[in-house]
Every structure is written in structure tokens, then in C-alpha cells.
Short mmCIF file of C-alpha atoms in Angstrom, two decimals:
data_model
loop_
_atom_site.label_atom_id
_atom_site.label_comp_id
_atom_site.label_asym_id
_atom_site.label_seq_id
_atom_site.Cartn_x
_atom_site.Cartn_y
_atom_site.Cartn_z
CA MET A 190 2.13 6.51 5.70
CA ILE A 191 0.58 3.46 4.27
CA ASP A 192 -3.23 4.26 3.60
CA ASP A 193 -5.43 1.98 5.29
CA SER A 194 -7.58 1.33 2.55
CA LEU A 195 -5.12 -0.31 0.97
CA PRO A 196 -4.71 -4.11 0.88
CA ALA A 197 -3.31 -6.14 3.64
CA GLU A 198 -1.01 -9.02 2.73
CA HIS A 199 -1.08 -11.77 4.79
CA LEU A 200 1.22 -11.94 7.98
CA TRP A 201 2.19 -13.74 10.81
CA PRO A 202 0.86 -12.36 13.97
CA LEU A 203 4.65 -11.79 14.95
CA ALA A 204 5.43 -10.36 11.99
CA ARG A 205 1.87 -8.26 11.80
CA LEU A 206 3.36 -6.41 15.11
CA VAL A 207 6.77 -5.98 14.02
CA ASP A 208 4.82 -3.76 10.81
CA GLU A 209 3.10 -2.03 13.46
CA VAL A 210 6.01 -0.69 15.10
CA LEU A 211 7.36 0.34 12.23
CA ALA A 212 4.54 2.05 11.14
CA GLY A 213 4.59 4.13 14.45
CA VAL A 214 8.51 5.05 13.90
CA GLY A 215 7.65 6.02 10.01
CA TYR A 216 9.10 2.96 8.05
CA GLU A 217 12.80 3.95 10.05
CA MET A 218 14.32 -0.01 9.94
CA THR A 219 17.12 0.92 12.30
CA ALA A 220 14.63 2.93 14.60
CA ALA A 221 12.18 0.41 15.03
CA ILE A 222 14.72 -2.45 15.08
CA ASP A 223 16.41 -0.57 18.13
CA ALA A 224 13.61 -0.24 20.06
CA ILE A 225 12.67 -3.76 19.87
CA ASP A 226 15.63 -4.76 20.80
CA ASP A 227 16.00 -2.35 23.34
CA ALA A 228 12.43 -3.70 24.66
CA ILE A 229 13.33 -7.46 24.80
CA PRO A 230 14.76 -8.55 28.14
CA GLY A 231 18.25 -9.88 28.50
CA TYR A 232 20.84 -10.15 25.60
CA GLY A 233 18.31 -11.45 23.13
CA GLY A 234 16.89 -9.63 19.69
CA LEU A 235 14.34 -9.32 16.95
CA PHE A 236 16.04 -11.70 14.96
CA ASP A 237 18.38 -13.59 17.74
CA PRO A 238 17.62 -17.45 18.05
CA ALA A 239 17.53 -17.15 21.41
CA THR A 240 14.47 -14.83 21.82
CA THR A 241 11.44 -16.91 22.24
CA SER A 242 7.97 -15.98 20.68
CA ALA A 243 6.83 -14.76 24.24
CA GLU A 244 9.35 -12.45 24.95
CA LEU A 245 9.39 -11.06 21.31
CA ARG A 246 5.38 -11.17 21.21
CA HIS A 247 5.26 -9.11 24.97
CA ALA A 248 7.84 -6.32 24.00
CA LEU A 249 6.17 -5.45 21.05
CA GLU A 250 3.04 -5.51 22.69
CA SER A 251 4.42 -3.01 24.98
CA LEU A 252 6.14 -0.72 22.46
CA LEU A 253 2.68 -0.07 21.07
CA GLU A 254 1.12 0.11 24.56
CA SER A 255 3.90 3.29 25.13
CA GLY A 256 3.26 5.25 22.10
CA LEU A 257 6.16 5.47 19.42
CA THR A 258 7.53 8.75 18.08
CA ARG A 259 8.47 9.21 14.42
CA PRO A 260 12.44 10.32 14.17
CA HIS A 261 13.74 14.21 13.66
CA VAL A 262 12.80 14.60 9.58
CA PRO A 263 16.66 15.51 8.35
CA GLU A 264 16.14 19.42 6.37
CA PRO A 265 17.03 18.46 2.92
CA THR A 266 19.08 20.92 0.30
CA SER A 267 16.40 21.25 -2.02
CA ASP A 268 13.07 20.29 -3.28
CA THR A 269 14.24 17.50 -5.62
CA PHE A 270 14.41 14.33 -4.25
CA VAL A 271 15.55 10.77 -5.38
CA LEU A 272 14.02 8.09 -3.89
CA TYR A 273 15.37 4.12 -4.54
CA VAL A 274 12.85 1.26 -4.08
CA ASP A 275 13.08 -2.05 -4.52
CA GLY A 276 11.20 -5.21 -3.26
CA SER A 277 11.77 -9.22 -2.50
CA SER A 278 10.83 -12.44 -2.09
CA ARG A 279 12.19 -15.80 -0.29
CA GLY A 280 10.49 -18.05 -3.00
CA ASN A 281 8.27 -15.79 -5.11
CA PRO A 282 5.51 -16.39 -3.73
CA GLY A 283 7.13 -16.58 -0.13
CA PRO A 284 7.85 -13.99 2.58
CA ALA A 285 8.46 -10.55 1.11
CA GLY A 286 9.44 -7.89 1.90
CA ALA A 287 9.73 -3.62 0.75
CA GLY A 288 12.42 -1.25 1.18
CA ALA A 289 13.20 2.51 0.12
CA VAL A 290 15.43 5.59 0.36
CA ILE A 291 14.83 8.41 0.28
CA MET A 292 17.98 11.27 -0.24
CA ASP A 293 18.23 14.54 -1.44
CA ALA A 294 19.63 16.19 -4.22
CA THR A 295 23.10 15.75 -3.13
CA GLU A 296 22.23 11.98 -2.52
CA ASP A 297 22.54 12.38 1.71
CA HIS A 298 20.34 9.82 3.13
CA LEU A 299 17.04 11.15 5.06
CA ALA A 300 15.06 7.91 5.40
CA ARG A 301 15.94 4.36 5.64
CA LEU A 302 12.57 2.45 5.43
CA GLY A 303 11.45 -0.56 5.33
CA ARG A 304 8.48 -3.24 6.19
CA PRO A 305 7.57 -6.80 5.42
CA VAL A 306 4.66 -7.70 3.00
CA GLY A 307 3.70 -11.07 3.02
CA SER A 308 3.86 -14.34 4.54
CA ARG A 309 3.67 -15.14 1.24
CA THR A 310 4.43 -12.93 -1.69
CA GLY A 311 5.65 -12.46 -5.26
CA ASN A 312 8.46 -10.27 -5.81
CA ASN A 313 6.37 -8.28 -8.68
CA THR A 314 4.05 -7.12 -5.39
CA ALA A 315 7.00 -6.40 -2.91
CA GLU A 316 7.82 -4.08 -5.77
CA TYR A 317 5.06 -1.94 -6.02
CA VAL A 318 4.72 -1.98 -2.04
CA ALA A 319 8.52 -0.57 -2.09
CA LEU A 320 7.76 2.48 -4.26
CA GLN A 321 4.62 2.59 -2.48
CA LEU A 322 6.10 3.12 0.63
CA GLY A 323 8.41 5.31 -0.61
CA LEU A 324 6.31 7.69 -2.39
CA SER A 325 3.77 7.78 0.70
CA GLU A 326 6.49 8.74 3.06
CA LEU A 327 8.31 11.62 0.91
CA LEU A 328 4.83 13.12 0.61
CA VAL A 329 4.55 12.59 4.82
CA ARG A 330 7.65 14.18 5.31
CA TYR A 331 8.64 17.00 2.10
CA GLU A 332 6.75 18.46 -0.45
CA PRO A 333 9.06 17.53 -3.14
CA ARG A 334 8.72 19.32 -6.70
CA ARG A 335 11.30 17.05 -8.73
CA LEU A 336 11.76 13.32 -8.22
CA GLU A 337 13.98 11.07 -9.32
CA VAL A 338 12.93 6.81 -8.94
CA HIS A 339 15.68 4.10 -9.70
CA ILE A 340 13.74 1.09 -9.56
CA ASP A 341 14.74 -2.35 -11.34
CA SER A 342 11.28 -3.81 -11.72
CA MET A 343 10.19 -3.40 -15.59
CA THR A 344 6.83 -4.69 -14.50
CA VAL A 345 6.64 -1.49 -12.38
CA ILE A 346 8.32 0.71 -14.55
CA ARG A 347 5.93 -0.57 -17.42
CA ASP A 348 2.77 -0.22 -15.93
CA VAL A 349 3.95 3.64 -13.82
CA TRP A 350 5.52 5.39 -16.59
CA GLY A 351 4.80 3.41 -19.47
CA GLY A 352 0.83 3.39 -19.31
CA ASP A 353 0.98 -0.55 -19.68
CA ASP A 354 -1.97 -2.51 -17.95
CA SER A 355 -0.17 -4.66 -15.23
CA MET A 356 -0.69 -8.25 -15.51
CA GLU A 357 0.05 -8.88 -11.76
CA PRO A 358 -2.77 -10.01 -9.83
CA GLY A 359 -3.75 -7.96 -6.58
CA VAL A 360 -1.72 -4.58 -7.49
CA LYS A 361 -4.58 -2.66 -8.53
CA ALA A 362 -4.70 -0.48 -4.95
CA TYR A 363 -1.23 -0.35 -5.43
CA SER A 364 -0.34 0.52 -8.92
CA GLU A 365 -3.62 3.48 -8.05
CA ALA A 366 -1.81 4.96 -4.68
CA ILE A 367 1.35 5.57 -6.57
CA MET A 368 -0.17 7.11 -9.83
CA ALA A 369 -2.07 9.42 -6.76
CA ALA A 370 1.31 10.00 -5.15
CA LEU A 371 3.32 11.14 -8.26
CA SER A 372 0.32 13.13 -9.39
CA SER A 373 1.36 15.75 -6.65
CA ILE A 374 4.90 15.67 -7.62
CA PRO A 375 5.28 18.01 -10.75
CA ASN A 376 8.26 16.60 -12.09
CA HIS A 377 9.38 13.07 -12.10
CA GLN A 378 11.09 10.11 -13.68
CA TYR A 379 12.33 6.87 -13.38
CA THR A 380 16.40 5.33 -13.64
CA HIS A 381 16.27 2.05 -14.76
CA LEU A 382 18.58 -0.53 -12.34
CA VAL A 383 19.97 -3.43 -13.96
CA ASP A 384 21.60 -6.38 -11.21
CA SER A 385 24.99 -4.79 -11.31
CA ASP A 386 24.13 -1.17 -10.12
CA PRO A 387 24.00 -0.58 -6.43
CA ASN A 388 20.65 -0.25 -4.62
CA PRO A 389 20.92 0.98 -0.86
CA ALA A 390 16.96 0.07 -0.61
CA ASP A 391 18.06 -4.01 -1.48
CA ALA A 392 18.92 -4.82 2.50
CA LEU A 393 16.35 -3.00 3.68
CA ALA A 394 13.86 -4.99 1.58
CA THR A 395 15.95 -8.29 2.79
CA VAL A 396 15.36 -6.65 6.62
CA GLY A 397 11.55 -6.39 5.04
CA THR A 398 11.42 -10.13 4.32
CA ASP A 399 13.32 -11.38 7.24
CA ILE A 400 10.62 -10.24 9.72
CA ALA A 401 7.48 -11.30 7.01
CA THR A 402 8.92 -15.15 8.06
CA LEU A 403 8.64 -14.24 11.89
CA GLY A 404 5.48 -16.42 12.69
CA PRO A 405 4.39 -20.27 14.18
CA GLY A 406 7.85 -21.42 15.40
CA SER A 407 9.95 -18.75 14.96
#
């Protein structure tokens, strides 16, 4: 999971509570949202305009008090994995989210991960968080020997695989965590995604961004 020593981007209290629920289920976005929706009274849901802040806060606190369980970890076909990652910032800087999809060698989905990153965060930071999220959960669940990362951020690619020093402020701790994670995977490479390439992590990053907007007045 995410290392507690990593810097925490600013999130409003409601968004931070959602992130805590996400952490409790291994950042499995669908599992977290389903649990939250089930805990909200009536017909409301996490993103239902009729759900009040008080109802959402009560549901989140109840879930955290009851204890959360990580979903079953599917068996991969081998020790080769594919990881799609994406970060999103609405306003750049603005509400930001991160998404990651872990697949096995046959590209069967093993995990669909997401989280809010910050209430006023840039896209590049969100991209770093997405890669760190995907790698950390991959290593918690499996023992990868080979990994191909699909990513669209040239800023992260130049830093992680190109050896360039990142000029992005505030990402050093994320970058170091990424490098530490990759050092435990014997064979890893990246594929650069262009805008026209499908990226299953994109939708998860968007939901993470939606969560990051939860705050005063939501």
C-alpha cells in the first residue's frame, strides 16, 4: 500500500475519509464505492447530489470503524505483468486523482485501483502518484519478475527511465518510492501512450478527481 512516509497532498476532510476507505480495500475503486453506497441511508450514493455531507461523513466513519477487508487477490498466469497508469487534474492545478490497472501477461484485469491525490494539485504530481500506487499494490499482491508499464507522462518517463532530474516541485519522495519499487523487479520497461491510445486507468483517475472535489459545500 501507500507508504505513510510519502507526502500527503491537501484533501478536504470528506475526500480524505474516502481515501482512507480506499486504502482499507487496497485502493480497489469499485469495491470502495460499492461499500460507501451501501452504507449511505436511503437511495443516496457517494456522488448522488441528494447525499448530504453529514450522511456521507457518517457512512465513511462507520465503514472505517467496522473494519474493511481487501478483496480476493486473483491468481496471475505468470510472473509477468502489465501496468497501466494515469493521473488527472481538473484545472492543473485543481482537484486531482490517480488511477492504475494491474493486468497479467494475457491482459486479464487483476486490479483496478484509484485514489484522490489533492484538492489543488498539478497533473504531473498525479501521474507520479498513479505510478507509485500501481507499483506499490503490485508488489503487495504479487512477486513480479517482468513488468511493462503503459504511461503517457513524458515527465515521469524521463525521470524514472531516462535518468533526468525532475523539475516538478514536490515529487521527489514519489520518485524515490517509484525507483525503490522498480529496483525489486528484475526486468521492467515502459511503453509511452499517446492521446489516441486506450488507457483503462484514465476512468479511475477521473473518479479519483471527482472524489478530490468533495469538501465544503459538497
